[in-house]
Amino acid sequence: MPDQAVPDTDYTLSPADAALIRSQARPSEQAGMLTAPVQELIHARDWLRMLAPRSVGGAELPLPQAVRLEEAIAAADGSTGWTVTLCAGAAWFAGFLPPAYAREVMATRGLCLGGSGAPSGHADVDGDGYRLTGRWDFATGAPMTTHFTMNAILRRDGQPLLDEAGAPRMRAFIVPASDVTVHENWHTIGQKATASHTFSLEGVFAGAHQAFDLTPEGAVAEGPLYRFPFLSLAFVTLGANMAGMAANFIGLARDVIGQRRHHVTRQPLAELPQVASALADGPAELAQLREHFYALLDRMWDQVCRREQVLEADIRNLHEVALRMVQAARRAVDELYPLCGLSACDGRSEIGRVWRDLHTATQHALLLPFAA
């Protein structure tokens, strides 16, 4: 039998929870962070622990189930879905920490992990620990984050430590929010409520137990989640967010276009052949790729659960389909956008916010067409 953890909680998005998230989307955007009701819901549902090991207080949710939940949340609101995805993904790192320390972190009231994957700082060896200094951008959920994670280049006596290939060595670290300075500089057109600010550290000491390696060999937890490749986990969770946001836009666009008429003939806009084609073809392509995406994810997850070898070709295929799904989402949305009229350009409109959120999210470096 596969060694797959089955959670006690039903991790699906209820209609009531989706309605609350939708109702708070505009207030969250205006506030530049998720509002208190949304944060309270996230913690009440324990979504931010869903990828952490059960052995340290997490849910250790099967990855395909977690990805489908993240897509559903993103379909309710892009900023909420993105924040849950990135912060729950950071809690996945608990599977690579010493269990006693991971348990301590997971027990934090209002737990939220966030951070940055860019190695834009350095870690100077200091006895049995390290001194962390640097500045890291795009820490999603920064105002609600209790622990920050980051990558840093290892140094000794000011000189980078090198690996066998002669490249600088890098490790990941986790520190409490009290050690971090947050710089409120997130000023994008969309995803405003993710509050993905910059943070910095200056000579902060981190013990050896706060350093970890995101490699299969570095996993401490035994479950299949921690054997699943980190890069693949990133591709599938971000890709699912794009599918959710696109589905939200498409639904809103159908309603808007359905109320419009051609300005000359007064014919219902949705009845024009080219408009009908736009309403059908792009969403159909996205739906087909989404189905293929989940079939590949489910198969790869089953292989990992059964401790079967996952071929590099299969990993690349999953990444490529995730990127194709993102591209199809963008195409479908952008074909419909001009048909929605000025309401889509109104900074106060729901459809305008969804468009801005999706196009901001697609700027993530991992989602570039050549990233796979």
mmCIF file of C-alpha atoms in Angstrom:
data_model
loop_
_atom_site.group_PDB
_atom_site.id
_atom_site.type_symbol
_atom_site.label_atom_id
_atom_site.label_comp_id
_atom_site.label_asym_id
_atom_site.label_seq_id
_atom_site.Cartn_x
_atom_site.Cartn_y
_atom_site.Cartn_z
ATOM 1 C CA MET A 1 0.000 0.000 0.000
ATOM 2 C CA PRO A 2 1.261 3.547 -0.680
ATOM 3 C CA ASP A 3 2.487 5.370 2.439
ATOM 4 C CA GLN A 4 0.047 8.237 1.826
ATOM 5 C CA ALA A 5 -1.284 10.206 4.789
ATOM 6 C CA VAL A 6 -5.059 10.649 4.843
ATOM 7 C CA PRO A 7 -6.145 13.759 6.805
ATOM 8 C CA ASP A 8 -9.002 13.775 9.273
ATOM 9 C CA THR A 9 -10.313 17.119 7.989
ATOM 10 C CA ASP A 10 -12.166 17.573 4.705
ATOM 11 C CA TYR A 11 -9.911 20.099 2.987
ATOM 12 C CA THR A 12 -12.335 21.432 0.396
ATOM 13 C CA LEU A 13 -13.643 24.944 -0.117
ATOM 14 C CA SER A 14 -17.234 25.240 1.052
ATOM 15 C CA PRO A 15 -19.649 27.637 -0.699
ATOM 16 C CA ALA A 16 -19.870 29.680 2.513
ATOM 17 C CA ASP A 17 -16.092 30.026 2.763
ATOM 18 C CA ALA A 18 -15.843 30.948 -0.921
ATOM 19 C CA ALA A 19 -18.540 33.593 -0.436
ATOM 20 C CA LEU A 20 -16.688 35.114 2.517
ATOM 21 C CA ILE A 21 -13.438 35.245 0.545
ATOM 22 C CA ARG A 22 -15.189 36.887 -2.416
ATOM 23 C CA SER A 23 -16.883 39.439 -0.176
ATOM 24 C CA GLN A 24 -13.531 40.463 1.291
ATOM 25 C CA ALA A 25 -11.557 40.586 -1.964
ATOM 26 C CA ARG A 26 -12.056 44.289 -2.617
ATOM 27 C CA PRO A 27 -11.574 45.349 1.045
ATOM 28 C CA SER A 28 -8.378 43.262 1.086
ATOM 29 C CA GLU A 29 -7.116 44.970 -2.054
ATOM 30 C CA GLN A 30 -7.905 48.382 -0.590
ATOM 31 C CA ALA A 31 -6.129 47.488 2.666
ATOM 32 C CA GLY A 32 -3.069 46.126 0.846
ATOM 33 C CA MET A 33 -3.303 42.888 2.834
ATOM 34 C CA LEU A 34 -5.830 40.178 3.605
ATOM 35 C CA THR A 35 -8.519 41.470 5.945
ATOM 36 C CA ALA A 36 -9.053 40.093 9.431
ATOM 37 C CA PRO A 37 -12.076 37.939 8.418
ATOM 38 C CA VAL A 38 -10.040 36.233 5.683
ATOM 39 C CA GLN A 39 -7.055 35.673 7.963
ATOM 40 C CA GLU A 40 -9.359 34.257 10.632
ATOM 41 C CA LEU A 41 -10.890 31.877 8.081
ATOM 42 C CA ILE A 42 -7.466 30.738 6.871
ATOM 43 C CA HIS A 43 -6.394 29.929 10.420
ATOM 44 C CA ALA A 44 -9.729 28.355 11.358
ATOM 45 C CA ARG A 45 -9.443 25.968 8.394
ATOM 46 C CA ASP A 46 -5.736 25.400 9.165
ATOM 47 C CA TRP A 47 -4.868 25.797 5.490
ATOM 48 C CA LEU A 48 -1.366 27.059 6.267
ATOM 49 C CA ARG A 49 -0.412 23.746 7.912
ATOM 50 C CA MET A 50 -1.873 21.522 5.205
ATOM 51 C CA LEU A 51 1.516 20.559 3.723
ATOM 52 C CA ALA A 52 3.416 20.235 7.009
ATOM 53 C CA PRO A 53 4.134 16.754 8.436
ATOM 54 C CA ARG A 54 1.501 15.196 10.657
ATOM 55 C CA SER A 55 4.249 14.160 13.045
ATOM 56 C CA VAL A 56 4.902 17.819 13.947
ATOM 57 C CA GLY A 57 1.326 19.119 13.911
ATOM 58 C CA GLY A 58 0.529 19.511 10.220
ATOM 59 C CA ALA A 59 -2.138 17.902 8.053
ATOM 60 C CA GLU A 60 0.256 16.312 5.516
ATOM 61 C CA LEU A 61 -2.449 16.557 2.896
ATOM 62 C CA PRO A 62 -2.039 14.483 -0.286
ATOM 63 C CA LEU A 63 -0.584 16.916 -2.800
ATOM 64 C CA PRO A 64 -3.272 16.558 -5.510
ATOM 65 C CA GLN A 65 -5.939 17.395 -2.939
ATOM 66 C CA ALA A 66 -3.975 20.424 -1.701
ATOM 67 C CA VAL A 67 -3.472 21.687 -5.268
ATOM 68 C CA ARG A 68 -7.188 21.404 -6.046
ATOM 69 C CA LEU A 69 -8.000 23.312 -2.867
ATOM 70 C CA GLU A 70 -5.522 26.055 -3.772
ATOM 71 C CA GLU A 71 -7.088 26.342 -7.224
ATOM 72 C CA ALA A 72 -10.551 26.665 -5.682
ATOM 73 C CA ILE A 73 -9.404 29.408 -3.292
ATOM 74 C CA ALA A 74 -7.727 31.278 -6.170
ATOM 75 C CA ALA A 75 -10.996 31.052 -8.110
ATOM 76 C CA ALA A 76 -12.682 32.859 -5.210
ATOM 77 C CA ASP A 77 -9.916 35.480 -4.936
ATOM 78 C CA GLY A 78 -6.476 35.504 -6.521
ATOM 79 C CA SER A 79 -4.691 37.229 -3.650
ATOM 80 C CA THR A 80 -6.133 34.835 -1.072
ATOM 81 C CA GLY A 81 -5.294 31.793 -3.178
ATOM 82 C CA TRP A 82 -1.758 33.017 -3.824
ATOM 83 C CA THR A 83 -1.133 33.780 -0.150
ATOM 84 C CA VAL A 84 -2.433 30.408 1.026
ATOM 85 C CA THR A 85 -0.410 28.646 -1.660
ATOM 86 C CA LEU A 86 2.893 30.367 -0.975
ATOM 87 C CA CYS A 87 2.592 30.276 2.812
ATOM 88 C CA ALA A 88 1.368 26.670 2.953
ATOM 89 C CA GLY A 89 4.240 25.847 0.609
ATOM 90 C CA ALA A 90 6.691 27.405 3.050
ATOM 91 C CA ALA A 91 5.226 25.252 5.839
ATOM 92 C CA TRP A 92 6.121 22.226 3.681
ATOM 93 C CA PHE A 93 9.700 23.040 4.691
ATOM 94 C CA ALA A 94 8.892 21.679 8.140
ATOM 95 C CA GLY A 95 9.503 18.253 6.635
ATOM 96 C CA PHE A 96 13.168 19.225 6.290
ATOM 97 C CA LEU A 97 13.701 20.628 9.786
ATOM 98 C CA PRO A 98 14.730 18.754 12.945
ATOM 99 C CA PRO A 99 11.433 17.380 14.312
ATOM 100 C CA ALA A 100 11.685 19.037 17.725
ATOM 101 C CA TYR A 101 12.213 22.465 16.187
ATOM 102 C CA ALA A 102 9.593 21.860 13.495
ATOM 103 C CA ARG A 103 7.095 20.945 16.207
ATOM 104 C CA GLU A 104 7.917 24.167 18.062
ATOM 105 C CA VAL A 105 7.391 26.246 14.919
ATOM 106 C CA MET A 106 4.148 24.492 13.983
ATOM 107 C CA ALA A 107 2.749 25.129 17.472
ATOM 108 C CA THR A 108 3.003 28.900 16.960
ATOM 109 C CA ARG A 109 -0.306 30.681 17.422
ATOM 110 C CA GLY A 110 -1.454 32.181 14.121
ATOM 111 C CA LEU A 111 1.303 30.335 12.303
ATOM 112 C CA CYS A 112 2.247 31.674 8.887
ATOM 113 C CA LEU A 113 5.496 30.923 7.112
ATOM 114 C CA GLY A 114 6.657 33.082 4.228
ATOM 115 C CA GLY A 115 9.847 34.165 2.561
ATOM 116 C CA SER A 116 11.898 34.168 -0.594
ATOM 117 C CA GLY A 117 13.755 31.598 -2.648
ATOM 118 C CA ALA A 118 16.292 33.988 -4.120
ATOM 119 C CA PRO A 119 19.797 33.588 -2.574
ATOM 120 C CA SER A 120 20.105 37.339 -2.075
ATOM 121 C CA GLY A 121 21.900 37.198 1.254
ATOM 122 C CA HIS A 122 24.767 35.399 2.909
ATOM 123 C CA ALA A 123 25.209 33.187 5.948
ATOM 124 C CA ASP A 124 28.549 33.540 7.715
ATOM 125 C CA VAL A 125 29.592 30.487 9.707
ATOM 126 C CA ASP A 126 29.639 31.430 13.397
ATOM 127 C CA GLY A 127 30.500 28.523 15.694
ATOM 128 C CA ASP A 128 27.710 25.971 15.438
ATOM 129 C CA GLY A 129 25.436 28.421 13.632
ATOM 130 C CA TYR A 130 25.372 31.245 11.142
ATOM 131 C CA ARG A 131 25.037 35.022 10.932
ATOM 132 C CA LEU A 132 22.464 35.988 8.324
ATOM 133 C CA THR A 133 22.652 39.255 6.421
ATOM 134 C CA GLY A 134 20.790 40.257 3.288
ATOM 135 C CA ARG A 135 17.665 41.587 1.667
ATOM 136 C CA TRP A 136 15.011 39.372 0.125
ATOM 137 C CA ASP A 137 12.134 40.484 -2.123
ATOM 138 C CA PHE A 138 8.568 39.279 -2.617
ATOM 139 C CA ALA A 139 7.701 37.670 0.728
ATOM 140 C CA THR A 140 4.018 36.885 0.194
ATOM 141 C CA GLY A 141 1.890 37.430 3.287
ATOM 142 C CA ALA A 142 4.591 39.441 5.051
ATOM 143 C CA PRO A 143 2.249 41.266 7.503
ATOM 144 C CA MET A 144 0.835 37.987 8.842
ATOM 145 C CA THR A 145 4.070 35.975 8.701
ATOM 146 C CA THR A 146 5.347 34.510 11.979
ATOM 147 C CA HIS A 147 8.488 32.899 10.504
ATOM 148 C CA PHE A 148 10.500 33.888 7.446
ATOM 149 C CA THR A 149 12.445 31.496 5.245
ATOM 150 C CA MET A 150 15.230 32.443 2.877
ATOM 151 C CA ASN A 151 18.158 31.088 0.887
ATOM 152 C CA ALA A 152 21.656 32.383 1.559
ATOM 153 C CA ILE A 153 25.179 31.815 0.277
ATOM 154 C CA LEU A 154 27.438 30.205 2.885
ATOM 155 C CA ARG A 155 30.621 32.070 3.802
ATOM 156 C CA ARG A 156 33.534 31.580 6.143
ATOM 157 C CA ASP A 157 35.788 34.520 7.014
ATOM 158 C CA GLY A 158 34.010 36.538 4.351
ATOM 159 C CA GLN A 159 34.713 34.060 1.561
ATOM 160 C CA PRO A 160 32.042 31.903 -0.123
ATOM 161 C CA LEU A 161 32.176 28.194 0.627
ATOM 162 C CA LEU A 162 32.276 26.202 -2.599
ATOM 163 C CA ASP A 163 30.771 22.856 -3.549
ATOM 164 C CA GLU A 164 32.549 20.071 -5.450
ATOM 165 C CA ALA A 165 31.862 21.831 -8.753
ATOM 166 C CA GLY A 166 33.411 25.060 -7.485
ATOM 167 C CA ALA A 167 30.081 26.916 -7.192
ATOM 168 C CA PRO A 168 29.064 28.849 -4.052
ATOM 169 C CA ARG A 169 27.174 26.694 -1.572
ATOM 170 C CA MET A 170 23.654 27.706 -0.604
ATOM 171 C CA ARG A 171 21.390 26.675 2.262
ATOM 172 C CA ALA A 172 17.869 27.540 3.350
ATOM 173 C CA PHE A 173 17.129 29.095 6.740
ATOM 174 C CA ILE A 174 14.127 29.909 8.910
ATOM 175 C CA VAL A 175 13.951 32.677 11.516
ATOM 176 C CA PRO A 176 11.133 34.150 13.619
ATOM 177 C CA ALA A 177 9.510 37.336 12.384
ATOM 178 C CA SER A 178 10.947 39.209 15.366
ATOM 179 C CA ASP A 179 14.412 38.890 13.751
ATOM 180 C CA VAL A 180 13.276 40.447 10.477
ATOM 181 C CA THR A 181 12.742 43.980 9.215
ATOM 182 C CA VAL A 182 9.869 44.227 6.721
ATOM 183 C CA HIS A 183 10.038 46.961 4.080
ATOM 184 C CA GLU A 184 6.566 47.822 2.778
ATOM 185 C CA ASN A 185 7.347 48.212 -0.908
ATOM 186 C CA TRP A 186 4.767 46.044 -2.716
ATOM 187 C CA HIS A 187 3.188 48.466 -5.222
ATOM 188 C CA THR A 188 1.952 46.304 -8.093
ATOM 189 C CA ILE A 189 -1.222 46.752 -10.156
ATOM 190 C CA GLY A 190 -2.631 43.451 -8.899
ATOM 191 C CA GLN A 191 -2.252 40.860 -6.146
ATOM 192 C CA LYS A 192 -2.120 43.860 -3.813
ATOM 193 C CA ALA A 193 -3.531 41.937 -0.855
ATOM 194 C CA THR A 194 -0.686 39.413 -0.957
ATOM 195 C CA ALA A 195 1.446 42.159 0.632
ATOM 196 C CA SER A 196 4.560 40.577 -0.886
ATOM 197 C CA HIS A 197 7.001 42.996 0.716
ATOM 198 C CA THR A 198 10.786 42.913 0.981
ATOM 199 C CA PHE A 199 12.439 41.826 4.226
ATOM 200 C CA SER A 200 15.982 42.106 5.498
ATOM 201 C CA LEU A 201 18.272 40.740 8.198
ATOM 202 C CA GLU A 202 21.479 42.221 9.536
ATOM 203 C CA GLY A 203 23.802 39.839 11.360
ATOM 204 C CA VAL A 204 20.963 37.728 12.786
ATOM 205 C CA PHE A 205 22.181 34.513 14.425
ATOM 206 C CA ALA A 206 20.570 31.261 13.291
ATOM 207 C CA GLY A 207 21.404 27.987 14.986
ATOM 208 C CA ALA A 208 22.241 24.851 13.049
ATOM 209 C CA HIS A 209 18.683 23.608 13.631
ATOM 210 C CA GLN A 210 17.371 26.588 11.639
ATOM 211 C CA ALA A 211 19.275 25.579 8.492
ATOM 212 C CA PHE A 212 17.960 22.994 6.058
ATOM 213 C CA ASP A 213 18.405 21.593 2.552
ATOM 214 C CA LEU A 214 15.478 21.224 0.139
ATOM 215 C CA THR A 215 16.702 18.016 -1.452
ATOM 216 C CA PRO A 216 15.231 14.508 -1.223
ATOM 217 C CA GLU A 217 18.243 13.591 0.905
ATOM 218 C CA GLY A 218 17.549 16.537 3.199
ATOM 219 C CA ALA A 219 14.029 15.405 4.083
ATOM 220 C CA VAL A 220 13.494 14.439 7.724
ATOM 221 C CA ALA A 221 9.800 13.546 7.456
ATOM 222 C CA GLU A 222 9.041 10.157 5.929
ATOM 223 C CA GLY A 223 5.877 10.870 3.946
ATOM 224 C CA PRO A 224 5.591 11.063 0.152
ATOM 225 C CA LEU A 225 5.084 14.828 0.276
ATOM 226 C CA TYR A 226 8.738 15.247 1.198
ATOM 227 C CA ARG A 227 9.946 12.987 -1.604
ATOM 228 C CA PHE A 228 8.000 14.983 -4.177
ATOM 229 C CA PRO A 229 10.446 17.256 -6.062
ATOM 230 C CA PHE A 230 10.359 20.810 -4.736
ATOM 231 C CA LEU A 231 10.464 22.400 -8.195
ATOM 232 C CA SER A 232 7.558 20.238 -9.321
ATOM 233 C CA LEU A 233 5.583 21.217 -6.235
ATOM 234 C CA ALA A 234 6.170 24.874 -7.108
ATOM 235 C CA PHE A 235 5.094 24.420 -10.736
ATOM 236 C CA VAL A 236 1.857 22.610 -9.918
ATOM 237 C CA THR A 237 0.751 24.890 -7.091
ATOM 238 C CA LEU A 238 1.408 28.110 -9.029
ATOM 239 C CA GLY A 239 -0.089 26.672 -12.210
ATOM 240 C CA ALA A 240 -3.277 25.732 -10.376
ATOM 241 C CA ASN A 241 -3.571 29.301 -9.079
ATOM 242 C CA MET A 242 -3.521 30.613 -12.645
ATOM 243 C CA ALA A 243 -6.234 28.153 -13.649
ATOM 244 C CA GLY A 244 -8.377 29.276 -10.714
ATOM 245 C CA MET A 245 -7.994 32.983 -11.441
ATOM 246 C CA ALA A 246 -8.694 32.432 -15.138
ATOM 247 C CA ALA A 247 -11.847 30.457 -14.335
ATOM 248 C CA ASN A 248 -13.023 33.336 -12.151
ATOM 249 C CA PHE A 249 -12.401 35.861 -14.931
ATOM 250 C CA ILE A 250 -14.097 33.712 -17.573
ATOM 251 C CA GLY A 251 -17.211 33.375 -15.423
ATOM 252 C CA LEU A 252 -17.344 37.120 -14.803
ATOM 253 C CA ALA A 253 -16.701 37.863 -18.488
ATOM 254 C CA ARG A 254 -19.610 35.643 -19.560
ATOM 255 C CA ASP A 255 -21.913 37.700 -17.357
ATOM 256 C CA VAL A 256 -20.561 41.056 -18.561
ATOM 257 C CA ILE A 257 -20.560 40.131 -22.250
ATOM 258 C CA GLY A 258 -24.000 38.599 -21.908
ATOM 259 C CA GLN A 259 -25.365 42.031 -20.962
ATOM 260 C CA ARG A 260 -23.730 43.924 -23.835
ATOM 261 C CA ARG A 261 -24.998 44.711 -27.319
ATOM 262 C CA HIS A 262 -23.154 45.716 -30.455
ATOM 263 C CA HIS A 263 -23.019 49.509 -30.520
ATOM 264 C CA VAL A 264 -24.307 49.711 -34.128
ATOM 265 C CA THR A 265 -26.554 46.697 -34.786
ATOM 266 C CA ARG A 266 -27.742 46.370 -31.174
ATOM 267 C CA GLN A 267 -27.385 42.628 -31.591
ATOM 268 C CA PRO A 268 -26.494 40.824 -28.341
ATOM 269 C CA LEU A 269 -22.699 40.747 -28.328
ATOM 270 C CA ALA A 270 -22.513 37.097 -27.278
ATOM 271 C CA GLU A 271 -24.401 36.101 -30.448
ATOM 272 C CA LEU A 272 -21.742 37.430 -32.808
ATOM 273 C CA PRO A 273 -19.737 34.494 -34.251
ATOM 274 C CA GLN A 274 -16.330 35.844 -33.293
ATOM 275 C CA VAL A 275 -17.502 36.583 -29.753
ATOM 276 C CA ALA A 276 -19.144 33.193 -29.403
ATOM 277 C CA SER A 277 -15.870 31.644 -30.582
ATOM 278 C CA ALA A 278 -13.884 33.583 -27.973
ATOM 279 C CA LEU A 279 -16.309 32.491 -25.252
ATOM 280 C CA ALA A 280 -15.964 28.851 -26.291
ATOM 281 C CA ASP A 281 -12.507 28.159 -27.700
ATOM 282 C CA GLY A 282 -10.172 29.669 -25.098
ATOM 283 C CA PRO A 283 -12.005 28.222 -22.093
ATOM 284 C CA ALA A 284 -12.217 24.832 -23.856
ATOM 285 C CA GLU A 285 -8.458 24.802 -24.449
ATOM 286 C CA LEU A 286 -7.846 25.714 -20.823
ATOM 287 C CA ALA A 287 -10.222 22.997 -19.599
ATOM 288 C CA GLN A 288 -8.484 20.381 -21.744
ATOM 289 C CA LEU A 289 -5.033 21.347 -20.479
ATOM 290 C CA ARG A 290 -6.309 21.434 -16.901
ATOM 291 C CA GLU A 291 -7.603 17.879 -17.243
ATOM 292 C CA HIS A 292 -4.248 16.762 -18.657
ATOM 293 C CA PHE A 293 -2.411 18.629 -15.881
ATOM 294 C CA TYR A 294 -4.302 16.863 -13.099
ATOM 295 C CA ALA A 295 -3.944 13.475 -14.787
ATOM 296 C CA LEU A 296 -0.158 13.933 -14.834
ATOM 297 C CA LEU A 297 -0.077 15.233 -11.264
ATOM 298 C CA ASP A 298 -2.207 12.357 -9.964
ATOM 299 C CA ARG A 299 -0.015 9.830 -11.749
ATOM 300 C CA MET A 300 3.234 11.326 -10.488
ATOM 301 C CA TRP A 301 1.859 11.528 -6.954
ATOM 302 C CA ASP A 302 0.874 7.864 -7.104
ATOM 303 C CA GLN A 303 4.390 6.965 -8.259
ATOM 304 C CA VAL A 304 5.962 8.896 -5.387
ATOM 305 C CA CYS A 305 3.562 7.295 -2.889
ATOM 306 C CA ARG A 306 4.533 3.844 -4.190
ATOM 307 C CA ARG A 307 8.233 4.732 -4.009
ATOM 308 C CA GLU A 308 8.576 4.188 -7.734
ATOM 309 C CA GLN A 309 11.239 6.034 -9.676
ATOM 310 C CA VAL A 310 9.908 9.145 -11.389
ATOM 311 C CA LEU A 311 11.605 9.673 -14.722
ATOM 312 C CA GLU A 312 13.105 13.054 -15.570
ATOM 313 C CA ALA A 313 11.052 13.027 -18.761
ATOM 314 C CA ASP A 314 7.842 12.712 -16.720
ATOM 315 C CA ILE A 315 8.903 15.579 -14.456
ATOM 316 C CA ARG A 316 9.642 17.805 -17.468
ATOM 317 C CA ASN A 317 6.314 16.856 -19.010
ATOM 318 C CA LEU A 318 4.424 17.897 -15.869
ATOM 319 C CA HIS A 319 6.282 21.217 -15.755
ATOM 320 C CA GLU A 320 5.647 21.880 -19.456
ATOM 321 C CA VAL A 321 1.927 21.116 -19.191
ATOM 322 C CA ALA A 322 1.677 23.402 -16.153
ATOM 323 C CA LEU A 323 3.272 26.208 -18.169
ATOM 324 C CA ARG A 324 1.039 25.514 -21.172
ATOM 325 C CA MET A 325 -1.956 25.741 -18.858
ATOM 326 C CA VAL A 326 -0.730 29.123 -17.582
ATOM 327 C CA GLN A 327 -0.279 30.355 -21.152
ATOM 328 C CA ALA A 328 -3.746 29.095 -22.120
ATOM 329 C CA ALA A 329 -5.223 30.853 -19.088
ATOM 330 C CA ARG A 330 -3.625 34.120 -20.123
ATOM 331 C CA ARG A 331 -4.741 33.735 -23.752
ATOM 332 C CA ALA A 332 -8.331 32.925 -22.813
ATOM 333 C CA VAL A 333 -8.523 35.906 -20.471
ATOM 334 C CA ASP A 334 -6.889 38.344 -22.877
ATOM 335 C CA GLU A 335 -9.165 37.340 -25.750
ATOM 336 C CA LEU A 336 -12.225 38.040 -23.631
ATOM 337 C CA TYR A 337 -10.949 41.211 -21.952
ATOM 338 C CA PRO A 338 -11.571 43.626 -24.873
ATOM 339 C CA LEU A 339 -15.131 42.298 -25.171
ATOM 340 C CA CYS A 340 -15.964 43.343 -21.606
ATOM 341 C CA GLY A 341 -15.881 47.085 -22.254
ATOM 342 C CA LEU A 342 -14.889 49.785 -19.820
ATOM 343 C CA SER A 343 -16.243 47.886 -16.824
ATOM 344 C CA ALA A 344 -13.171 45.676 -17.032
ATOM 345 C CA CYS A 345 -10.994 48.790 -16.773
ATOM 346 C CA ASP A 346 -12.813 50.183 -13.751
ATOM 347 C CA GLY A 347 -10.501 50.008 -10.763
ATOM 348 C CA ARG A 348 -13.499 49.295 -8.554
ATOM 349 C CA SER A 349 -14.891 46.382 -10.570
ATOM 350 C CA GLU A 350 -14.489 42.747 -9.618
ATOM 351 C CA ILE A 351 -13.592 41.694 -13.145
ATOM 352 C CA GLY A 352 -10.926 44.392 -13.332
ATOM 353 C CA ARG A 353 -9.379 43.219 -10.074
ATOM 354 C CA VAL A 354 -9.316 39.596 -11.245
ATOM 355 C CA TRP A 355 -7.624 40.648 -14.505
ATOM 356 C CA ARG A 356 -4.989 42.617 -12.585
ATOM 357 C CA ASP A 357 -4.403 39.779 -10.135
ATOM 358 C CA LEU A 358 -3.901 37.194 -12.862
ATOM 359 C CA HIS A 359 -1.530 39.344 -14.889
ATOM 360 C CA THR A 360 0.517 40.229 -11.831
ATOM 361 C CA ALA A 361 0.770 36.584 -10.796
ATOM 362 C CA THR A 362 1.897 35.489 -14.261
ATOM 363 C CA GLN A 363 5.004 37.665 -13.838
ATOM 364 C CA HIS A 364 6.431 35.118 -11.386
ATOM 365 C CA ALA A 365 9.818 34.068 -12.783
ATOM 366 C CA LEU A 366 8.916 30.381 -12.584
ATOM 367 C CA LEU A 367 6.025 30.928 -15.001
ATOM 368 C CA LEU A 368 8.112 32.209 -17.901
ATOM 369 C CA PRO A 369 7.621 30.038 -20.996
ATOM 370 C CA PHE A 370 11.193 28.700 -20.874
ATOM 371 C CA ALA A 371 11.174 28.018 -17.108
ATOM 372 C CA ALA A 372 10.440 24.275 -17.349
#
